[in-house]
Coordinates of C-alpha atoms in Angstrom, one line a residue:
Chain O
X26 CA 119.2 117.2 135.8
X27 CA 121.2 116.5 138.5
X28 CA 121.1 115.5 142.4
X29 CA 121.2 117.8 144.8
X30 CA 123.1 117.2 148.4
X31 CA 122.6 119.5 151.3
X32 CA 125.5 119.2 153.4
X33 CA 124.8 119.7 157.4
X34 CA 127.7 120.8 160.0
X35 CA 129.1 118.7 162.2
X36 CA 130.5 118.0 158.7
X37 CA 132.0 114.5 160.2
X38 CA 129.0 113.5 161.1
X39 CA 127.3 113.6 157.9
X40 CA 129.3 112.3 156.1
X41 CA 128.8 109.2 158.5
X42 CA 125.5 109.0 157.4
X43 CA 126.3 109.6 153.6
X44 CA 128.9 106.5 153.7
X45 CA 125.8 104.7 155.4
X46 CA 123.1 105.7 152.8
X47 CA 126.0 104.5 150.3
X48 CA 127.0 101.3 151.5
X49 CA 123.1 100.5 151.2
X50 CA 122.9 101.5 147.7
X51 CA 126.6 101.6 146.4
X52 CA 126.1 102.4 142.9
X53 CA 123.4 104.8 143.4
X54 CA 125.9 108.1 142.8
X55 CA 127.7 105.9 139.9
X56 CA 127.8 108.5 137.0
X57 CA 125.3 110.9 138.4
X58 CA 125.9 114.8 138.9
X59 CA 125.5 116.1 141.8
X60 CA 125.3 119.7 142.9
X61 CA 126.0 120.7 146.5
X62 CA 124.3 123.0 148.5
X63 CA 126.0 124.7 150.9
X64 CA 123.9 126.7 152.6
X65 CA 124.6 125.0 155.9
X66 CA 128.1 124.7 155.8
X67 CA 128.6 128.2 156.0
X68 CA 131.4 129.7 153.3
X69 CA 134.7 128.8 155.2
X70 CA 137.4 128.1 152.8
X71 CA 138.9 125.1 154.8
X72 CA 135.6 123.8 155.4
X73 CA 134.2 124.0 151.4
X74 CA 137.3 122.7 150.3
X75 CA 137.8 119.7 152.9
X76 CA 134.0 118.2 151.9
X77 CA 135.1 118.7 148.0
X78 CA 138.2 116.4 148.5
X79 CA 135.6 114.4 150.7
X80 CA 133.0 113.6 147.6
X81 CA 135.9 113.2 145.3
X82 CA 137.0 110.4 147.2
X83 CA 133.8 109.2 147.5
X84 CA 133.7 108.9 143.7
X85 CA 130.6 111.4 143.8
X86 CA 130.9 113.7 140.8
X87 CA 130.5 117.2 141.7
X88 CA 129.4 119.4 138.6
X89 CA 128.3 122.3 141.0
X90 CA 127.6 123.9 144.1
X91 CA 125.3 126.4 145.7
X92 CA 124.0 128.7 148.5
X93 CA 127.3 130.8 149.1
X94 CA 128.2 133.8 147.8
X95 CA 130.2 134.4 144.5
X96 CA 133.0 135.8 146.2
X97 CA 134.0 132.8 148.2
X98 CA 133.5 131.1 144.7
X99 CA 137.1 130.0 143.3
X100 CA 138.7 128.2 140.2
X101 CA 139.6 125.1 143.0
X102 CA 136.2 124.5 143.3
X103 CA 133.3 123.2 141.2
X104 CA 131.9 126.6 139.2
X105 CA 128.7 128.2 141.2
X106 CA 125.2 127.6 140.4
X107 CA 121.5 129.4 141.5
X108 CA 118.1 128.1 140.4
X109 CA 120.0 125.6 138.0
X110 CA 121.7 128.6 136.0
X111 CA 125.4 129.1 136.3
X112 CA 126.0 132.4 138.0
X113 CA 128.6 134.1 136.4
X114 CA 131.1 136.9 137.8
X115 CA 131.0 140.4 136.7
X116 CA 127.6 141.0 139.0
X117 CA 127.6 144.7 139.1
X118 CA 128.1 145.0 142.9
X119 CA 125.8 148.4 143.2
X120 CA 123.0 146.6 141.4
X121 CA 119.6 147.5 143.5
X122 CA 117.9 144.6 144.6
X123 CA 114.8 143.6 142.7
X124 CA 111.9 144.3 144.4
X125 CA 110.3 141.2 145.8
X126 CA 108.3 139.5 143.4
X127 CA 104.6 138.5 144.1
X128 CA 105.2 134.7 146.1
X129 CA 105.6 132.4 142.5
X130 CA 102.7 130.4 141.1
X131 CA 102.7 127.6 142.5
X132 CA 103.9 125.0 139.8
X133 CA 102.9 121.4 139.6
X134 CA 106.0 119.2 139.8
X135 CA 105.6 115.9 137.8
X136 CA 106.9 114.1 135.1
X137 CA 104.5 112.4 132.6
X138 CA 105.8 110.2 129.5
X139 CA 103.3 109.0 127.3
X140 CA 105.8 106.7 125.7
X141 CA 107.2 103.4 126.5
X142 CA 110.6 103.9 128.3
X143 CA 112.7 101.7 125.9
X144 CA 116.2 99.4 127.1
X145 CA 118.9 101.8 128.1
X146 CA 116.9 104.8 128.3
X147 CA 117.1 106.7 131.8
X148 CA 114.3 109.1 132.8
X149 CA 115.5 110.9 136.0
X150 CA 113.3 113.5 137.5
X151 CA 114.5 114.7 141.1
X152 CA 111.9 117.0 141.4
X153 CA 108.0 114.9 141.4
X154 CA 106.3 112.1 140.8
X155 CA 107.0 110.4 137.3
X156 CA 103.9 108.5 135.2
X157 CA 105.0 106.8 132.5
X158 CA 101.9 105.5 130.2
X159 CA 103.2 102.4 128.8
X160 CA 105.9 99.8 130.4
X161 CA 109.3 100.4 131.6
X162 CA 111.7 98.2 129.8
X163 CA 113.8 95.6 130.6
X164 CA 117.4 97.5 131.2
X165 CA 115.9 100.9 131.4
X166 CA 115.5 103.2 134.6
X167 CA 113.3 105.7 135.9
X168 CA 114.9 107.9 139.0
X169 CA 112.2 110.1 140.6
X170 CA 111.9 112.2 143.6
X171 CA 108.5 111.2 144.3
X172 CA 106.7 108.5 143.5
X173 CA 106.4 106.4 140.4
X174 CA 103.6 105.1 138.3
X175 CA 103.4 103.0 135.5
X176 CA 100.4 101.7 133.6
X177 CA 102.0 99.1 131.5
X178 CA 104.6 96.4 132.5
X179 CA 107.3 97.3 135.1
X180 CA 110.3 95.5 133.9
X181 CA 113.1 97.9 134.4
X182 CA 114.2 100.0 137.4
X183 CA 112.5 102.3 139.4
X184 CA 114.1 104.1 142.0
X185 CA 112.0 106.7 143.7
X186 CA 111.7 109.5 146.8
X187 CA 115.6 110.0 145.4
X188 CA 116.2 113.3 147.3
X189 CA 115.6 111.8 151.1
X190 CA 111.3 111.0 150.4
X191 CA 110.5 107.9 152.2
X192 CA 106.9 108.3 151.8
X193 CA 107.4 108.3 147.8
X194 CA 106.1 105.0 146.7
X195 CA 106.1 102.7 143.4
X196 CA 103.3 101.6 141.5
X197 CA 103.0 99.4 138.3
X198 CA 100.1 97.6 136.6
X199 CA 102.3 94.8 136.3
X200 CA 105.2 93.8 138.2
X201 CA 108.2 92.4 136.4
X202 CA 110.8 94.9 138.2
X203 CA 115.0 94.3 137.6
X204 CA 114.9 96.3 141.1
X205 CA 112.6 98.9 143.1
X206 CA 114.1 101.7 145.4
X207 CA 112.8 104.0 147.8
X208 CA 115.0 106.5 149.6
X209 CA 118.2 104.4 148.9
X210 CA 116.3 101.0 150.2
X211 CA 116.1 98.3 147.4
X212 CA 114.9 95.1 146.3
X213 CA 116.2 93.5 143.0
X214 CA 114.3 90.8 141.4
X215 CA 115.6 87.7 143.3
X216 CA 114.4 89.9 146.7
X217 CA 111.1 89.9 145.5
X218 CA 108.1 87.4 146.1
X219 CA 107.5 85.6 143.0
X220 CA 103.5 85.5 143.8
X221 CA 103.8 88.9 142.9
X222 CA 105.6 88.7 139.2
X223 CA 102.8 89.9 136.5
X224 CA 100.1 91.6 139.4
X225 CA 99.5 95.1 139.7
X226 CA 101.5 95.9 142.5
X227 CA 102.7 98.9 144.6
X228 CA 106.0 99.1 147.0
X229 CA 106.6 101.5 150.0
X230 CA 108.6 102.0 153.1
X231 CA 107.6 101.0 156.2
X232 CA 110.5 101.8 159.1
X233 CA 113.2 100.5 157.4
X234 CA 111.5 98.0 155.2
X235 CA 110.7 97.9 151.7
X236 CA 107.4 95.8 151.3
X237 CA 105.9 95.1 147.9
X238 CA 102.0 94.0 147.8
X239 CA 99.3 93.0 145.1
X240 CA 96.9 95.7 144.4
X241 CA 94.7 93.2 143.4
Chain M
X24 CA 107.1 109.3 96.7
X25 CA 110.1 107.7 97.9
X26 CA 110.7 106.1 101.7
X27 CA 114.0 105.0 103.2
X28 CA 113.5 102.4 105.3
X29 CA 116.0 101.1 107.8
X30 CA 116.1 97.3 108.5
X31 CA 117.6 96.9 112.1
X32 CA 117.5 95.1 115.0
X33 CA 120.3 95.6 117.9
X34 CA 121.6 92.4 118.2
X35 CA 123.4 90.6 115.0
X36 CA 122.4 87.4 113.4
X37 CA 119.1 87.6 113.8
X38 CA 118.4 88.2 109.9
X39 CA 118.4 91.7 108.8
X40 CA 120.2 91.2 106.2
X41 CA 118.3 88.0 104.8
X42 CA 115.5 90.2 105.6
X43 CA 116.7 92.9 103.4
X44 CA 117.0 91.1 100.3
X45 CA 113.9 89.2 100.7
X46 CA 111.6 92.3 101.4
X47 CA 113.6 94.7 98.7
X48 CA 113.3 91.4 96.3
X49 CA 109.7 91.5 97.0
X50 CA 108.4 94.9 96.7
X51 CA 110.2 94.8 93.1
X52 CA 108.3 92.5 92.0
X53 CA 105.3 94.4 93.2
X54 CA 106.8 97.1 90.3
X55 CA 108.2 99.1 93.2
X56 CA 112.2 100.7 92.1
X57 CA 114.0 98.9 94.9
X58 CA 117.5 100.0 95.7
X59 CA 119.0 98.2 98.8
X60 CA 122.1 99.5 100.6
X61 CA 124.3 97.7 102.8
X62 CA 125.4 100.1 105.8
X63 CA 127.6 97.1 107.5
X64 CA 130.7 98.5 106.4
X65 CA 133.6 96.4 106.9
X66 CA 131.7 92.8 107.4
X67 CA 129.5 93.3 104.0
X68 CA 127.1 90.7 103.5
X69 CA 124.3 91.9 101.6
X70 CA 126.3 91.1 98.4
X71 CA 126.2 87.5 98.7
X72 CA 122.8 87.2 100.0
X73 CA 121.8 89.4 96.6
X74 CA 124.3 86.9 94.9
X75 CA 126.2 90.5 93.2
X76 CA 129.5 89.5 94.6
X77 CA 131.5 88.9 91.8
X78 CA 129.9 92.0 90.3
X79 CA 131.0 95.0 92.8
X80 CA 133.5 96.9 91.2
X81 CA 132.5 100.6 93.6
X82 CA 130.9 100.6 97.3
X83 CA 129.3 102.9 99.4
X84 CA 132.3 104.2 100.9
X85 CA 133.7 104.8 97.6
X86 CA 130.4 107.1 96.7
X87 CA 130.7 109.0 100.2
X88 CA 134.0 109.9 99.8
X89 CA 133.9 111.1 96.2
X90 CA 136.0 108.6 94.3
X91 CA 132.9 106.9 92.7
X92 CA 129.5 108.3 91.0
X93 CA 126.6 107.2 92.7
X94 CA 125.9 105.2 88.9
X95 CA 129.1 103.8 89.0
X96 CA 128.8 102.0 92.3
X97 CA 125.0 100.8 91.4
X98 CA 124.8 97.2 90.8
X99 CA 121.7 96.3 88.8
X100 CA 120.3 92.8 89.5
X101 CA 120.7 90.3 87.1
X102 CA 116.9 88.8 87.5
X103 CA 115.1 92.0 88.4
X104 CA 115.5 94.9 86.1
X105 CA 113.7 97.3 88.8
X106 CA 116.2 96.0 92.0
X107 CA 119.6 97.4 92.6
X108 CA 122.4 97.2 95.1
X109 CA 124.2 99.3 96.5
X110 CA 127.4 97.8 98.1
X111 CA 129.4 98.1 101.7
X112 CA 133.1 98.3 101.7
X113 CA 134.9 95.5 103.1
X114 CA 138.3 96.6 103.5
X115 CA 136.8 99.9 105.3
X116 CA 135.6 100.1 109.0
X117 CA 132.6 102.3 110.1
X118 CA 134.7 105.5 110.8
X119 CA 134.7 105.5 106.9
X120 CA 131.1 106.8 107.0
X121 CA 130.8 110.3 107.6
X122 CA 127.1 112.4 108.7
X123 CA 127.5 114.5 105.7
X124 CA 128.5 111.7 103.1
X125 CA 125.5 109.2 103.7
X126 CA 123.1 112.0 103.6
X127 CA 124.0 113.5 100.5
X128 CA 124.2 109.6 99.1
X129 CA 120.5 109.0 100.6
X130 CA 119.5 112.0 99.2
X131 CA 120.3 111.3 95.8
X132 CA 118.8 107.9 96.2
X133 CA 115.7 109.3 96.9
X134 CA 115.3 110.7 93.7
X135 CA 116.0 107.3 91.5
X136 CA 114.2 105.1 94.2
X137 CA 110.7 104.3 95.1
X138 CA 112.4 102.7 98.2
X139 CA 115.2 103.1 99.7
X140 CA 116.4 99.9 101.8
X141 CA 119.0 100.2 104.1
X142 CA 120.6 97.3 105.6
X143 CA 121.6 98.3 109.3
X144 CA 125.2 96.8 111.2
X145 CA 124.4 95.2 114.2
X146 CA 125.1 97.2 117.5
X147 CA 124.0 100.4 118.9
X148 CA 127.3 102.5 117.3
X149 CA 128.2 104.8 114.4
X150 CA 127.1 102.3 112.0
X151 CA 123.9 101.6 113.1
X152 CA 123.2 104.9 114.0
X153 CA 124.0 106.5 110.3
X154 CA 121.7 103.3 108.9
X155 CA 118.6 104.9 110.6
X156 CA 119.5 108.4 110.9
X157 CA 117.4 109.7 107.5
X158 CA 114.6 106.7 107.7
X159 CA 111.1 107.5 107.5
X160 CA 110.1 103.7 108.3
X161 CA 112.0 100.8 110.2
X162 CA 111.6 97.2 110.4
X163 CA 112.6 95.7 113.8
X164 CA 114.0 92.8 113.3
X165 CA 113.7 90.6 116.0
X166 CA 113.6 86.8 117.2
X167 CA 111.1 85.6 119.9
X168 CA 114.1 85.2 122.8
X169 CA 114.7 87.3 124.9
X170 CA 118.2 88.6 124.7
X171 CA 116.9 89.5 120.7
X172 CA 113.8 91.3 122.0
X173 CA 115.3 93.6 125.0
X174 CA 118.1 94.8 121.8
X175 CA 114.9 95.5 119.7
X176 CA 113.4 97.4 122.3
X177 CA 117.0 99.4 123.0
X178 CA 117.2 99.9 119.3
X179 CA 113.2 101.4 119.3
X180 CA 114.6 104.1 121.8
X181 CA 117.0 105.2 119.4
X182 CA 114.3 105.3 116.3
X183 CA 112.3 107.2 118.6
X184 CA 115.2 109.6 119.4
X185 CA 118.3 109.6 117.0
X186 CA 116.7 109.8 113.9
X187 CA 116.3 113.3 112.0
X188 CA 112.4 112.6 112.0
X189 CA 112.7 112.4 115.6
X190 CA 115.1 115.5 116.1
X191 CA 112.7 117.0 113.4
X192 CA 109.6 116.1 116.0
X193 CA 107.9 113.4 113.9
X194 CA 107.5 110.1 114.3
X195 CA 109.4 107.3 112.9
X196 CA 107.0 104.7 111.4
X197 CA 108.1 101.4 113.3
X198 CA 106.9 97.8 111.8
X199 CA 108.3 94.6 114.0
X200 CA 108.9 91.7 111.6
X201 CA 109.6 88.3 113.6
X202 CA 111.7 85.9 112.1
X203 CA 112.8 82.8 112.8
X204 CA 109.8 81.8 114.3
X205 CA 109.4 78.1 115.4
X206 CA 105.5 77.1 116.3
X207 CA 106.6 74.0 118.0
X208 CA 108.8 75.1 119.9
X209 CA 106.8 78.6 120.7
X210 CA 104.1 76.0 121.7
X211 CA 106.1 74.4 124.3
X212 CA 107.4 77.4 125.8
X213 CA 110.9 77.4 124.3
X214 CA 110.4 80.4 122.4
X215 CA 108.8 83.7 123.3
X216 CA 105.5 84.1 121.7
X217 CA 104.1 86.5 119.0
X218 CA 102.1 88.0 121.4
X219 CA 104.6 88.6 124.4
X220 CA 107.1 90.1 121.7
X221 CA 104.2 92.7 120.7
X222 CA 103.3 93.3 124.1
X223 CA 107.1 93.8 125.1
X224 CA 107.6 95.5 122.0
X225 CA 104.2 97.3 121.5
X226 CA 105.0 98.5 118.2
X227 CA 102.7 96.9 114.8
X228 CA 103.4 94.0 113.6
X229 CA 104.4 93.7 110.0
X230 CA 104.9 89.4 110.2
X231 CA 106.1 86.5 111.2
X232 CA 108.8 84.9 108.8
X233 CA 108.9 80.6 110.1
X234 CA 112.0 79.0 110.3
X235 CA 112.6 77.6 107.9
X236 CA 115.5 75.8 105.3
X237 CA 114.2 78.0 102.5
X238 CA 115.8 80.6 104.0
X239 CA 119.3 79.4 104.5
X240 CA 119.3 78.0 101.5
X241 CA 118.3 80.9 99.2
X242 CA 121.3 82.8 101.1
X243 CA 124.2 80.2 100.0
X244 CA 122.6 80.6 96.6
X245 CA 123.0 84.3 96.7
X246 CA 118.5 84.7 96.3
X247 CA 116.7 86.1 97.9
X248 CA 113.7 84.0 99.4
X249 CA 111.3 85.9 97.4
X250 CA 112.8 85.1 94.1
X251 CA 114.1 81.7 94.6
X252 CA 110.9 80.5 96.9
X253 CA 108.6 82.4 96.8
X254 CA 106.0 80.1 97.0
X255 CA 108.3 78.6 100.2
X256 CA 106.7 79.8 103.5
X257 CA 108.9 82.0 104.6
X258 CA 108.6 83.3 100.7
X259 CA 105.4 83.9 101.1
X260 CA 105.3 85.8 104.8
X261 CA 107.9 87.9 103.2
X262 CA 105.5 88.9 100.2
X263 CA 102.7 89.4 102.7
X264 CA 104.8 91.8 104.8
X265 CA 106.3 93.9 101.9
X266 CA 102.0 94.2 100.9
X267 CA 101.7 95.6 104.5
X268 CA 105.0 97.7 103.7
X269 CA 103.2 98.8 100.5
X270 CA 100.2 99.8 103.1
X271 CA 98.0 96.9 102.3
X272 CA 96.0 95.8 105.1
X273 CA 96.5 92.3 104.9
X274 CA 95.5 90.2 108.8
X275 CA 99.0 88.6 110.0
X276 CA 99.1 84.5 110.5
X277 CA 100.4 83.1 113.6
X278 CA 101.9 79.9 111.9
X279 CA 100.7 76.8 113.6
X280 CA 98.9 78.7 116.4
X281 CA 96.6 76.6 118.0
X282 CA 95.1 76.9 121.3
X283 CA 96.3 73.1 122.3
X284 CA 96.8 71.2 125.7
X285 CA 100.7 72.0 125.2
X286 CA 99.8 76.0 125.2
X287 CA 97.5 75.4 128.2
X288 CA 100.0 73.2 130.2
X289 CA 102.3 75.8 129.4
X290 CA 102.1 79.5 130.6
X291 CA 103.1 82.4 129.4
X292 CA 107.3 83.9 129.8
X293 CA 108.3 87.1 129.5
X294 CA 111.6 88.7 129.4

């Protein structure tokens, strides 16, 4: 799975605000892919290939990118992807246009893990809410794009509302976090109270605040 | 039937290998065929601690690679005629092991074996990984701190997903055997306790070896605790928990658990 940015034109300006959300949290693109979208950016040549050198030197590992069409697709740049499948050349060109499909199902997004999440184990799911029944370990992660919930002992990292969701929040039976994040805002251990170590507990954004409470 | 059963732990020291000899010891002498394999290729202990040193003429590496009968590398114990060894290399390293070579090895083990022990390197790498891949048990092998315990818990992830019962969709039968353990100490808060362990861990609990002197000295003699003491403390936790291996459903002792003013003035830590 990977992240997903959505590039916006003035292309100077948003990468302002990406340097911003990164100095906040600076490893939070360490070792991650990332697809970019670039449905915004429109498919000039200059354009696509100036924000590529961009994330490169930003250390932000491009595995893909999307929302242009193949033929503006070259070898320079990351291979092409749609839906999360590679889309490969050699479209026949005349092909007609399926027929629009009835509007999809509408599928529930959400991750649930009925297992511990052990040391060193990263569960990331951009796309929902993750529950995990059991604790998060000391030295393991859980990277959601909604909220996250755990009904054992939190002791690991949870990082949620990944893809831009401020409103996600964090809940844990009990709180024995490494750090919590919310849309790129953290707290690691040290930052949070120690009244709250071992309660049931639940953090969320307010403005540009992270505050942690009991549940108790 | 026979059941490989990996003993590992993550982080070294803590007494896997002890542990090895002292469970293997014991379920032979419950009438179980015991082989026990040392999978620390390169820093081979198991020999000594079985007290076979002077005796290993073919190893493990030696069997993989097709230079040595399985037979030929076996090394019958001198006290138990049911207990065998089979050695590591120690002038190998771990890239020696290859995927194909321990499971053909394991598999023929199976056959001659009631249990199959194997004695897992420290670490999270090749070594370890090959130790556990063809298990259908593991004993954790932990001590109650915490750097031991978050290794244990690392090292349960990859039970739960390295293993060929786990790529098969099964589940890998996990026990957590405590060693080490200190009730003075645990009592004033210098130790984790059982209980945090399990509830860090949650996996069953197979026991809770004391430490104790027994133990290190049964290793310079090249015993195992269950032959040389077995009526020693730790002698007898490791008997209990090779019952339990044997599916007995014997209650584990907390040693010297008692609900005193130190426990009270002292609360609970976790990792």
């Amino acid at each position: 799975m990977a992240l997903v940015l959505v590039p916006e034109v003035p292309l100077a300006d948003w990468l302002a605000g990406l340097d911003a959300q990164m100095a906040r949290s600076p490893a939070y693109f360490a070792g991650k892919p990332v697809v970019v979208d670039l449905a915004a950016v429109g498919p000039a040549p200059h354009l696509v290939a100036g924000l590529m050198d961009a994330l490169t030197a930003r250390a932000i590992h491009v595995i893909g990118i999307e929302g242009i069409s193949p033929d503006v697709a070259s070898p320079a740049l990351p291979p092409l992807l749609a839906g999360g499948r590679t889309v490969t050349e050699g479209v026949i060109p005349d092909a007609p246009t399926p027929p629009p499909d009835a509007p999809p199902a509408l599928e529930p997004s959400f991750l649930l893990l009925d297992q511990p999440v052990r040391s060193g184990q990263s569960v990331v799911f951009p796309r929902g809410d993750v529950t995990v029944v059991g604790s998060v370990g000391s030295g393991a992660e859980v990277v959601a794009g909604g909220s996250i919930h755990v009904y054992g002992t939190l002791r690991g990292r949870a990082v949620a509302g990944v893809a831009g969701h401020g409103q996600a929040r964090i809940f844990c039976r009990r709180l024995e976090a490494e750090l919590l994040a919310i849309d790129g805002l953290y707290r690691t251990a040290d930052d949070i109270e120690p009244g709250l170590r071992g309660k049931p507990a639940m953090a969320w954004l307010e403005g540009d605040s992270m505050r942690v409470a009991s549940l108790d | 039937m026979s059941k490989v059963l990996v003993v590992t732990s993550g982080k070294g020291g803590v007494g896997k290998t002890t542990s090895t000899a002292a469970l293997g010891a014991a379920l032979a002498q419950l009438g179980k065929s015991v082989v026990v394999v040392d999978f620390d290729v390169g820093l081979r202990n198991l020999d000594l601690v079985m007290g076979a040193e002077r005796r290993v003429v073919f190893d493990l590496i030696n069997v993989i690679q097709g230079d040595a009968k399985l037979p030929q590398a076996l090394i019958r114990d001198k006290r138990i005629d049911n207990l065998s060894l089979l050695p590591a290399s120690q002038t190998r390293d771990k890239d020696a092991l290859s995927a194909e070579g321990v499971a053909r090895v394991i598999a023929e083990l199976r056959e001659r074996f009631d249990w199959v022990i194997c004695d897992s390197p420290a670490g999270i790498e090749k070594g370890a990984t090959l130790a556990m891949h063809h298990a259908d048990a593991a004993v954790v092998v932990t001590n109650p701190e915490v750097s031991s315990v978050r290794d244990s818990d690392r090292i349960i992830g990859m039970l739960d997903s390295k293993t060929a019962k786990a790529e098969r969709g099964e589940r890998i039968e996990k026990h957590l055997l405590v060693t080490r353990y200190d009730p003075v100490r645990a009592a004033r808060g210098e130790m984790l306790k059982v209980e945090d362990v399990l509830e860090i861990l949650s996996i069953p609990l197979l026991g809770i070896i004391p430490e104790s002197e027994e133990v290190l000295r049964a290793s310079n003699v090249g015993s195992p605790v269950t032959l040389s003491a077995p009526q020693s403390n730790p002698g007898r936790a490791y008997f209990e928990a090779a019952k339990r291996l044997n599916g007995e459903a014997l209650p584990v002792a907390i040693p010297g658990e008692k609900r005193g003013l130190m426990s009270k003035l002292f609360g609970r830590r976790v990792a």
